[in-house]
mmCIF file with all atom_site columns, C-alpha atoms in Angstrom:
data_model
loop_
_atom_site.group_PDB
_atom_site.id
_atom_site.type_symbol
_atom_site.label_atom_id
_atom_site.label_alt_id
_atom_site.label_comp_id
_atom_site.label_asym_id
_atom_site.label_entity_id
_atom_site.label_seq_id
_atom_site.pdbx_PDB_ins_code
_atom_site.Cartn_x
_atom_site.Cartn_y
_atom_site.Cartn_z
_atom_site.occupancy
_atom_site.B_iso_or_equiv
_atom_site.pdbx_formal_charge
_atom_site.auth_seq_id
_atom_site.auth_comp_id
_atom_site.auth_asym_id
_atom_site.auth_atom_id
_atom_site.pdbx_PDB_model_num
ATOM 1   C CA . UNK J 1 1   ? -9.900  0.533  54.395  1.00 45.00 ? 1   UNK J CA 1
ATOM 2   C CA . UNK J 1 2   ? -11.670 1.459  51.150  1.00 47.00 ? 2   UNK J CA 1
ATOM 3   C CA . UNK J 1 3   ? -9.758  2.851  48.187  1.00 47.00 ? 3   UNK J CA 1
ATOM 4   C CA . UNK J 1 4   ? -10.142 6.535  47.487  1.00 48.00 ? 4   UNK J CA 1
ATOM 5   C CA . UNK J 1 5   ? -11.924 6.839  44.132  1.00 46.00 ? 5   UNK J CA 1
ATOM 6   C CA . UNK J 1 6   ? -12.220 10.593 44.012  1.00 48.00 ? 6   UNK J CA 1
ATOM 7   C CA . UNK J 1 7   ? -11.629 12.449 40.800  1.00 48.00 ? 7   UNK J CA 1
ATOM 8   C CA . UNK J 1 8   ? -8.600  14.651 40.308  1.00 46.00 ? 8   UNK J CA 1
ATOM 9   C CA . UNK J 1 9   ? -9.319  18.330 40.831  1.00 45.00 ? 9   UNK J CA 1
ATOM 10  C CA . UNK J 1 10  ? -7.545  20.447 38.272  1.00 45.00 ? 10  UNK J CA 1
ATOM 11  C CA . UNK J 1 11  ? -6.411  23.993 39.022  1.00 49.00 ? 11  UNK J CA 1
ATOM 12  C CA . UNK J 1 12  ? -8.863  25.074 36.344  1.00 47.00 ? 12  UNK J CA 1
ATOM 13  C CA . UNK J 1 13  ? -12.183 25.799 38.020  1.00 46.00 ? 13  UNK J CA 1
ATOM 14  C CA . UNK J 1 14  ? -14.992 23.303 37.377  1.00 45.00 ? 14  UNK J CA 1
ATOM 15  C CA . UNK J 1 15  ? -12.786 20.927 35.402  1.00 44.00 ? 15  UNK J CA 1
ATOM 16  C CA . UNK J 1 16  ? -12.945 17.663 37.351  1.00 44.00 ? 16  UNK J CA 1
ATOM 17  C CA . UNK J 1 17  ? -12.458 14.344 35.620  1.00 45.00 ? 17  UNK J CA 1
ATOM 18  C CA . UNK J 1 18  ? -10.925 10.951 36.353  1.00 44.00 ? 18  UNK J CA 1
ATOM 19  C CA . UNK J 1 19  ? -7.465  10.420 34.867  1.00 45.00 ? 19  UNK J CA 1
ATOM 20  C CA . UNK J 1 20  ? -5.062  7.608  34.007  1.00 44.00 ? 20  UNK J CA 1
ATOM 21  C CA . UNK J 1 21  ? -3.600  5.025  36.439  1.00 47.00 ? 21  UNK J CA 1
ATOM 22  C CA . UNK J 1 22  ? 0.025   5.322  35.604  1.00 54.00 ? 22  UNK J CA 1
ATOM 23  C CA . UNK J 1 23  ? 2.292   8.220  34.889  1.00 56.00 ? 23  UNK J CA 1
ATOM 24  C CA . UNK J 1 24  ? 2.742   8.663  31.138  1.00 68.00 ? 24  UNK J CA 1
ATOM 25  C CA . UNK J 1 25  ? 6.069   10.206 30.212  1.00 82.00 ? 25  UNK J CA 1
ATOM 26  C CA . UNK J 1 26  ? 5.833   13.575 28.544  1.00 84.00 ? 26  UNK J CA 1
ATOM 27  C CA . UNK J 1 27  ? 7.418   13.861 25.127  1.00 84.00 ? 27  UNK J CA 1
ATOM 28  C CA . UNK J 1 28  ? 10.910  15.229 25.004  1.00 86.00 ? 28  UNK J CA 1
ATOM 29  C CA . UNK J 1 29  ? 11.160  18.516 23.035  1.00 87.00 ? 29  UNK J CA 1
ATOM 30  C CA . UNK J 1 30  ? 13.787  16.912 20.793  1.00 89.00 ? 30  UNK J CA 1
ATOM 31  C CA . UNK J 1 31  ? 11.422  14.058 19.940  1.00 90.00 ? 31  UNK J CA 1
ATOM 32  C CA . UNK J 1 32  ? 8.667   16.562 19.182  1.00 89.00 ? 32  UNK J CA 1
ATOM 33  C CA . UNK J 1 33  ? 11.034  18.518 16.934  1.00 91.00 ? 33  UNK J CA 1
ATOM 34  C CA . UNK J 1 34  ? 11.994  15.425 14.907  1.00 93.00 ? 34  UNK J CA 1
ATOM 35  C CA . UNK J 1 35  ? 8.322   14.416 14.667  1.00 92.00 ? 35  UNK J CA 1
ATOM 36  C CA . UNK J 1 36  ? 7.474   17.913 13.393  1.00 90.00 ? 36  UNK J CA 1
ATOM 37  C CA . UNK J 1 37  ? 10.251  17.691 10.780  1.00 92.00 ? 37  UNK J CA 1
ATOM 38  C CA . UNK J 1 38  ? 8.792   14.384 9.529   1.00 94.00 ? 38  UNK J CA 1
ATOM 39  C CA . UNK J 1 39  ? 5.277   15.845 9.495   1.00 92.00 ? 39  UNK J CA 1
ATOM 40  C CA . UNK J 1 40  ? 6.487   18.951 7.655   1.00 91.00 ? 40  UNK J CA 1
ATOM 41  C CA . UNK J 1 41  ? 8.100   16.716 5.010   1.00 94.00 ? 41  UNK J CA 1
ATOM 42  C CA . UNK J 1 42  ? 4.810   14.816 4.622   1.00 94.00 ? 42  UNK J CA 1
ATOM 43  C CA . UNK J 1 43  ? 2.907   18.120 4.479   1.00 92.00 ? 43  UNK J CA 1
ATOM 44  C CA . UNK J 1 44  ? 5.212   19.492 1.779   1.00 93.00 ? 44  UNK J CA 1
ATOM 45  C CA . UNK J 1 45  ? 4.775   16.260 -0.163  1.00 94.00 ? 45  UNK J CA 1
ATOM 46  C CA . UNK J 1 46  ? 0.989   16.510 0.056   1.00 93.00 ? 46  UNK J CA 1
ATOM 47  C CA . UNK J 1 47  ? 1.152   20.176 -0.923  1.00 92.00 ? 47  UNK J CA 1
ATOM 48  C CA . UNK J 1 48  ? 3.158   19.343 -4.050  1.00 92.00 ? 48  UNK J CA 1
ATOM 49  C CA . UNK J 1 49  ? 1.001   16.322 -4.934  1.00 92.00 ? 49  UNK J CA 1
ATOM 50  C CA . UNK J 1 50  ? -1.998  18.619 -5.327  1.00 90.00 ? 50  UNK J CA 1
ATOM 51  C CA . UNK J 1 51  ? -0.270  21.751 -6.595  1.00 88.00 ? 51  UNK J CA 1
ATOM 52  C CA . UNK J 1 52  ? 1.979   20.426 -9.375  1.00 89.00 ? 52  UNK J CA 1
ATOM 53  C CA . UNK J 1 53  ? -0.654  18.359 -11.263 1.00 87.00 ? 53  UNK J CA 1
ATOM 54  C CA . UNK J 1 54  ? -3.126  21.241 -10.954 1.00 84.00 ? 54  UNK J CA 1
ATOM 55  C CA . UNK J 1 55  ? -0.664  23.644 -12.527 1.00 83.00 ? 55  UNK J CA 1
ATOM 56  C CA . UNK J 1 56  ? 0.210   21.132 -15.260 1.00 85.00 ? 56  UNK J CA 1
ATOM 57  C CA . UNK J 1 57  ? -3.482  20.648 -16.075 1.00 83.00 ? 57  UNK J CA 1
ATOM 58  C CA . UNK J 1 58  ? -4.054  24.408 -16.036 1.00 81.00 ? 58  UNK J CA 1
ATOM 59  C CA . UNK J 1 59  ? -1.074  24.900 -18.350 1.00 80.00 ? 59  UNK J CA 1
ATOM 60  C CA . UNK J 1 60  ? -2.836  22.775 -20.969 1.00 79.00 ? 60  UNK J CA 1
ATOM 61  C CA . UNK J 1 61  ? -5.949  24.964 -20.983 1.00 80.00 ? 61  UNK J CA 1
ATOM 62  C CA . UNK J 1 62  ? -6.538  28.281 -22.704 1.00 80.00 ? 62  UNK J CA 1
ATOM 63  C CA . UNK J 1 63  ? -5.132  31.318 -20.886 1.00 81.00 ? 63  UNK J CA 1
ATOM 64  C CA . UNK J 1 64  ? -7.810  33.461 -19.271 1.00 79.00 ? 64  UNK J CA 1
ATOM 65  C CA . UNK J 1 65  ? -10.482 30.767 -19.515 1.00 82.00 ? 65  UNK J CA 1
ATOM 66  C CA . UNK J 1 66  ? -12.754 30.020 -16.553 1.00 86.00 ? 66  UNK J CA 1
ATOM 67  C CA . UNK J 1 67  ? -11.619 26.366 -16.635 1.00 83.00 ? 67  UNK J CA 1
ATOM 68  C CA . UNK J 1 68  ? -7.991  27.434 -16.141 1.00 83.00 ? 68  UNK J CA 1
ATOM 69  C CA . UNK J 1 69  ? -8.912  29.785 -13.302 1.00 87.00 ? 69  UNK J CA 1
ATOM 70  C CA . UNK J 1 70  ? -11.015 27.128 -11.542 1.00 88.00 ? 70  UNK J CA 1
ATOM 71  C CA . UNK J 1 71  ? -8.270  24.514 -11.974 1.00 86.00 ? 71  UNK J CA 1
ATOM 72  C CA . UNK J 1 72  ? -5.689  26.843 -10.452 1.00 87.00 ? 72  UNK J CA 1
ATOM 73  C CA . UNK J 1 73  ? -7.957  27.830 -7.560  1.00 89.00 ? 73  UNK J CA 1
ATOM 74  C CA . UNK J 1 74  ? -8.887  24.203 -6.836  1.00 89.00 ? 74  UNK J CA 1
ATOM 75  C CA . UNK J 1 75  ? -5.295  22.978 -6.942  1.00 89.00 ? 75  UNK J CA 1
ATOM 76  C CA . UNK J 1 76  ? -4.036  25.769 -4.674  1.00 90.00 ? 76  UNK J CA 1
ATOM 77  C CA . UNK J 1 77  ? -6.919  25.224 -2.239  1.00 92.00 ? 77  UNK J CA 1
ATOM 78  C CA . UNK J 1 78  ? -6.341  21.454 -2.122  1.00 91.00 ? 78  UNK J CA 1
ATOM 79  C CA . UNK J 1 79  ? -2.591  21.972 -1.758  1.00 91.00 ? 79  UNK J CA 1
ATOM 80  C CA . UNK J 1 80  ? -3.007  24.379 1.156   1.00 91.00 ? 80  UNK J CA 1
ATOM 81  C CA . UNK J 1 81  ? -5.667  22.325 2.961   1.00 92.00 ? 81  UNK J CA 1
ATOM 82  C CA . UNK J 1 82  ? -4.097  18.861 2.514   1.00 92.00 ? 82  UNK J CA 1
ATOM 83  C CA . UNK J 1 83  ? -1.408  19.227 5.258   1.00 92.00 ? 83  UNK J CA 1
ATOM 84  C CA . UNK J 1 84  ? -4.068  20.552 7.622   1.00 93.00 ? 84  UNK J CA 1
ATOM 85  C CA . UNK J 1 85  ? -6.414  17.652 6.857   1.00 93.00 ? 85  UNK J CA 1
ATOM 86  C CA . UNK J 1 86  ? -3.498  15.219 7.299   1.00 94.00 ? 86  UNK J CA 1
ATOM 87  C CA . UNK J 1 87  ? -2.834  16.591 10.787  1.00 93.00 ? 87  UNK J CA 1
ATOM 88  C CA . UNK J 1 88  ? -6.508  16.592 11.812  1.00 93.00 ? 88  UNK J CA 1
ATOM 89  C CA . UNK J 1 89  ? -7.453  13.130 10.543  1.00 93.00 ? 89  UNK J CA 1
ATOM 90  C CA . UNK J 1 90  ? -4.415  11.246 11.823  1.00 93.00 ? 90  UNK J CA 1
ATOM 91  C CA . UNK J 1 91  ? -4.472  12.930 15.226  1.00 92.00 ? 91  UNK J CA 1
ATOM 92  C CA . UNK J 1 92  ? -8.190  12.259 15.620  1.00 92.00 ? 92  UNK J CA 1
ATOM 93  C CA . UNK J 1 93  ? -8.031  8.620  14.501  1.00 91.00 ? 93  UNK J CA 1
ATOM 94  C CA . UNK J 1 94  ? -4.675  7.448  15.889  1.00 89.00 ? 94  UNK J CA 1
ATOM 95  C CA . UNK J 1 95  ? -3.725  10.171 18.330  1.00 88.00 ? 95  UNK J CA 1
ATOM 96  C CA . UNK J 1 96  ? -0.590  10.735 16.252  1.00 90.00 ? 96  UNK J CA 1
ATOM 97  C CA . UNK J 1 97  ? 0.604   11.760 12.811  1.00 92.00 ? 97  UNK J CA 1
ATOM 98  C CA . UNK J 1 98  ? 3.250   9.750  10.940  1.00 94.00 ? 98  UNK J CA 1
ATOM 99  C CA . UNK J 1 99  ? 5.987   11.831 12.549  1.00 93.00 ? 99  UNK J CA 1
ATOM 100 C CA . UNK J 1 100 ? 4.639   11.302 16.045  1.00 92.00 ? 100 UNK J CA 1
ATOM 101 C CA . UNK J 1 101 ? 4.158   7.587  15.388  1.00 91.00 ? 101 UNK J CA 1
ATOM 102 C CA . UNK J 1 102 ? 7.752   7.318  14.172  1.00 92.00 ? 102 UNK J CA 1
ATOM 103 C CA . UNK J 1 103 ? 8.927   8.944  17.403  1.00 91.00 ? 103 UNK J CA 1
ATOM 104 C CA . UNK J 1 104 ? 6.492   6.902  19.583  1.00 89.00 ? 104 UNK J CA 1
ATOM 105 C CA . UNK J 1 105 ? 4.519   9.973  20.631  1.00 91.00 ? 105 UNK J CA 1
ATOM 106 C CA . UNK J 1 106 ? 0.812   10.496 21.054  1.00 91.00 ? 106 UNK J CA 1
ATOM 107 C CA . UNK J 1 107 ? -1.479  13.493 21.507  1.00 91.00 ? 107 UNK J CA 1
ATOM 108 C CA . UNK J 1 108 ? -3.844  12.982 24.455  1.00 90.00 ? 108 UNK J CA 1
ATOM 109 C CA . UNK J 1 109 ? -6.217  15.063 26.521  1.00 87.00 ? 109 UNK J CA 1
ATOM 110 C CA . UNK J 1 110 ? -4.814  16.476 29.750  1.00 86.00 ? 110 UNK J CA 1
ATOM 111 C CA . UNK J 1 111 ? -7.934  15.463 31.635  1.00 82.00 ? 111 UNK J CA 1
ATOM 112 C CA . UNK J 1 112 ? -7.898  11.697 31.117  1.00 80.00 ? 112 UNK J CA 1
ATOM 113 C CA . UNK J 1 113 ? -4.997  10.769 28.790  1.00 80.00 ? 113 UNK J CA 1
ATOM 114 C CA . UNK J 1 114 ? -7.341  9.586  26.034  1.00 82.00 ? 114 UNK J CA 1
ATOM 115 C CA . UNK J 1 115 ? -7.036  10.419 22.333  1.00 86.00 ? 115 UNK J CA 1
ATOM 116 C CA . UNK J 1 116 ? -7.826  14.041 21.578  1.00 87.00 ? 116 UNK J CA 1
ATOM 117 C CA . UNK J 1 117 ? -10.805 13.300 19.290  1.00 87.00 ? 117 UNK J CA 1
ATOM 118 C CA . UNK J 1 118 ? -12.106 15.178 16.256  1.00 92.00 ? 118 UNK J CA 1
ATOM 119 C CA . UNK J 1 119 ? -12.953 18.512 17.839  1.00 92.00 ? 119 UNK J CA 1
ATOM 120 C CA . UNK J 1 120 ? -9.706  18.920 19.755  1.00 91.00 ? 120 UNK J CA 1
ATOM 121 C CA . UNK J 1 121 ? -7.671  17.656 16.781  1.00 93.00 ? 121 UNK J CA 1
ATOM 122 C CA . UNK J 1 122 ? -9.358  20.111 14.448  1.00 93.00 ? 122 UNK J CA 1
ATOM 123 C CA . UNK J 1 123 ? -8.899  23.116 16.713  1.00 93.00 ? 123 UNK J CA 1
ATOM 124 C CA . UNK J 1 124 ? -5.352  22.054 17.584  1.00 92.00 ? 124 UNK J CA 1
ATOM 125 C CA . UNK J 1 125 ? -4.363  21.914 13.902  1.00 91.00 ? 125 UNK J CA 1
ATOM 126 C CA . UNK J 1 126 ? -6.190  25.150 13.033  1.00 92.00 ? 126 UNK J CA 1
ATOM 127 C CA . UNK J 1 127 ? -4.628  27.050 15.932  1.00 91.00 ? 127 UNK J CA 1
ATOM 128 C CA . UNK J 1 128 ? -1.199  25.684 15.008  1.00 89.00 ? 128 UNK J CA 1
ATOM 129 C CA . UNK J 1 129 ? -1.735  26.858 11.403  1.00 89.00 ? 129 UNK J CA 1
ATOM 130 C CA . UNK J 1 130 ? -2.825  30.325 12.557  1.00 90.00 ? 130 UNK J CA 1
ATOM 131 C CA . UNK J 1 131 ? 0.145   30.638 14.920  1.00 89.00 ? 131 UNK J CA 1
ATOM 132 C CA . UNK J 1 132 ? 2.486   29.504 12.134  1.00 86.00 ? 132 UNK J CA 1
ATOM 133 C CA . UNK J 1 133 ? 1.108   32.186 9.807   1.00 87.00 ? 133 UNK J CA 1
ATOM 134 C CA . UNK J 1 134 ? 1.732   34.986 12.336  1.00 87.00 ? 134 UNK J CA 1
ATOM 135 C CA . UNK J 1 135 ? 5.323   36.255 12.297  1.00 85.00 ? 135 UNK J CA 1
ATOM 136 C CA . UNK J 1 136 ? 7.275   35.529 15.507  1.00 81.00 ? 136 UNK J CA 1
ATOM 137 C CA . UNK J 1 137 ? 4.378   33.582 17.064  1.00 78.00 ? 137 UNK J CA 1
ATOM 138 C CA . UNK J 1 138 ? 5.102   30.836 14.540  1.00 81.00 ? 138 UNK J CA 1
ATOM 139 C CA . UNK J 1 139 ? 8.491   30.394 16.228  1.00 82.00 ? 139 UNK J CA 1
ATOM 140 C CA . UNK J 1 140 ? 7.242   30.962 19.764  1.00 85.00 ? 140 UNK J CA 1
ATOM 141 C CA . UNK J 1 141 ? 4.498   28.308 19.625  1.00 83.00 ? 141 UNK J CA 1
ATOM 142 C CA . UNK J 1 142 ? 6.695   25.184 19.230  1.00 83.00 ? 142 UNK J CA 1
ATOM 143 C CA . UNK J 1 143 ? 9.379   26.587 21.534  1.00 85.00 ? 143 UNK J CA 1
ATOM 144 C CA . UNK J 1 144 ? 6.856   27.110 24.333  1.00 85.00 ? 144 UNK J CA 1
ATOM 145 C CA . UNK J 1 145 ? 7.219   23.472 25.439  1.00 82.00 ? 145 UNK J CA 1
ATOM 146 C CA . UNK J 1 146 ? 10.845  24.159 26.429  1.00 86.00 ? 146 UNK J CA 1
ATOM 147 C CA . UNK J 1 147 ? 9.841   26.235 29.463  1.00 88.00 ? 147 UNK J CA 1
ATOM 148 C CA . UNK J 1 148 ? 6.248   25.187 30.096  1.00 82.00 ? 148 UNK J CA 1
ATOM 149 C CA . UNK J 1 149 ? 5.814   23.428 33.432  1.00 83.00 ? 149 UNK J CA 1
ATOM 150 C CA . UNK J 1 150 ? 4.597   20.836 34.334  1.00 83.00 ? 150 UNK J CA 1
ATOM 151 C CA . UNK J 1 151 ? 3.135   19.536 31.047  1.00 82.00 ? 151 UNK J CA 1
ATOM 152 C CA . UNK J 1 152 ? 5.600   20.757 28.365  1.00 85.00 ? 152 UNK J CA 1
ATOM 153 C CA . UNK J 1 153 ? 2.717   22.074 26.279  1.00 85.00 ? 153 UNK J CA 1
ATOM 154 C CA . UNK J 1 154 ? 2.988   24.242 23.202  1.00 88.00 ? 154 UNK J CA 1
ATOM 155 C CA . UNK J 1 155 ? 0.546   27.120 22.799  1.00 87.00 ? 155 UNK J CA 1
ATOM 156 C CA . UNK J 1 156 ? -1.698  25.097 20.483  1.00 87.00 ? 156 UNK J CA 1
ATOM 157 C CA . UNK J 1 157 ? -1.699  22.263 23.059  1.00 88.00 ? 157 UNK J CA 1
ATOM 158 C CA . UNK J 1 158 ? -2.648  24.667 25.852  1.00 88.00 ? 158 UNK J CA 1
ATOM 159 C CA . UNK J 1 159 ? -5.500  26.098 23.787  1.00 88.00 ? 159 UNK J CA 1
ATOM 160 C CA . UNK J 1 160 ? -7.254  22.711 23.477  1.00 90.00 ? 160 UNK J CA 1
ATOM 161 C CA . UNK J 1 161 ? -5.973  21.087 26.708  1.00 90.00 ? 161 UNK J CA 1
ATOM 162 C CA . UNK J 1 162 ? -3.839  18.384 25.153  1.00 90.00 ? 162 UNK J CA 1
ATOM 163 C CA . UNK J 1 163 ? -0.353  17.071 25.866  1.00 89.00 ? 163 UNK J CA 1
ATOM 164 C CA . UNK J 1 164 ? 2.075   14.956 23.884  1.00 90.00 ? 164 UNK J CA 1
ATOM 165 C CA . UNK J 1 165 ? 3.284   11.822 25.643  1.00 88.00 ? 165 UNK J CA 1
ATOM 166 C CA . UNK J 1 166 ? 5.680   8.991  24.913  1.00 86.00 ? 166 UNK J CA 1
ATOM 167 C CA . UNK J 1 167 ? 4.019   5.636  24.324  1.00 84.00 ? 167 UNK J CA 1
ATOM 168 C CA . UNK J 1 168 ? 7.194   3.568  24.354  1.00 77.00 ? 168 UNK J CA 1
ATOM 169 C CA . UNK J 1 169 ? 7.434   3.976  28.116  1.00 61.00 ? 169 UNK J CA 1
ATOM 170 C CA . UNK J 1 170 ? 6.458   0.645  29.783  1.00 50.00 ? 170 UNK J CA 1
ATOM 171 C CA . UNK J 1 171 ? 4.149   2.130  32.458  1.00 50.00 ? 171 UNK J CA 1
ATOM 172 C CA . UNK J 1 172 ? 1.872   3.659  29.810  1.00 44.00 ? 172 UNK J CA 1
ATOM 173 C CA . UNK J 1 173 ? -1.509  1.977  29.417  1.00 48.00 ? 173 UNK J CA 1
ATOM 174 C CA . UNK J 1 174 ? -4.866  3.153  28.245  1.00 48.00 ? 174 UNK J CA 1
ATOM 175 C CA . UNK J 1 175 ? -6.657  5.282  30.859  1.00 50.00 ? 175 UNK J CA 1
ATOM 176 C CA . UNK J 1 176 ? -8.574  3.628  33.659  1.00 48.00 ? 176 UNK J CA 1
ATOM 177 C CA . UNK J 1 177 ? -12.296 3.234  33.366  1.00 50.00 ? 177 UNK J CA 1
ATOM 178 C CA . UNK J 1 178 ? -14.580 4.559  36.068  1.00 51.00 ? 178 UNK J CA 1
ATOM 179 C CA . UNK J 1 179 ? -14.918 0.991  37.372  1.00 52.00 ? 179 UNK J CA 1
ATOM 180 C CA . UNK J 1 180 ? -11.154 0.408  37.548  1.00 51.00 ? 180 UNK J CA 1
ATOM 181 C CA . UNK J 1 181 ? -8.690  1.012  40.357  1.00 52.00 ? 181 UNK J CA 1
ATOM 182 C CA . UNK J 1 182 ? -8.274  4.385  42.000  1.00 54.00 ? 182 UNK J CA 1
ATOM 183 C CA . UNK J 1 183 ? -6.995  7.132  39.733  1.00 53.00 ? 183 UNK J CA 1
ATOM 184 C CA . UNK J 1 184 ? -3.619  8.741  40.179  1.00 55.00 ? 184 UNK J CA 1
ATOM 185 C CA . UNK J 1 185 ? -2.533  12.240 39.252  1.00 54.00 ? 185 UNK J CA 1
ATOM 186 C CA . UNK J 1 186 ? 0.088   11.461 36.574  1.00 53.00 ? 186 UNK J CA 1
ATOM 187 C CA . UNK J 1 187 ? 0.972   15.151 36.100  1.00 53.00 ? 187 UNK J CA 1
ATOM 188 C CA . UNK J 1 188 ? 2.695   15.566 39.469  1.00 51.00 ? 188 UNK J CA 1
ATOM 189 C CA . UNK J 1 189 ? 6.138   14.100 40.306  1.00 45.00 ? 189 UNK J CA 1
#
């Protein structure tokens, strides 16, 4: 009897892809919270690394001069963008920021459990930043994973079709290739 090598059919219309062999464990909301605290600490550190020296340099220039204005604008812009760039680059390259790595978590695509990549990482971070800037939604977004079934996704995860999984779970392996064994739907119990 031949193995069934059909692709998983998602509830989303026209979204059919092969997925991973084994069932990766979804990240616990508590683990995600601790990872976010670590990432926020790193983000605040990056923010201050660019903001404080910029203000100190601007303080040494003549008040009202174009050089002072440009220094202030550049330092504020770098300070605001650095946490966003941190999130994008590390998620795209490693699948995890320092906080997620410390908690053994990884951001992967829902479709095939592979790293999110540059596009998804960029939109994920931008959408998270926008949600954070909107009153009330900034609190609702990270809490969404508490009641989301079956994937425990936050709103910014849902928007780019990613999930956060645990990588310290022994059954986790990299996703199967198209030439590998039959795929299994790891999202169902």
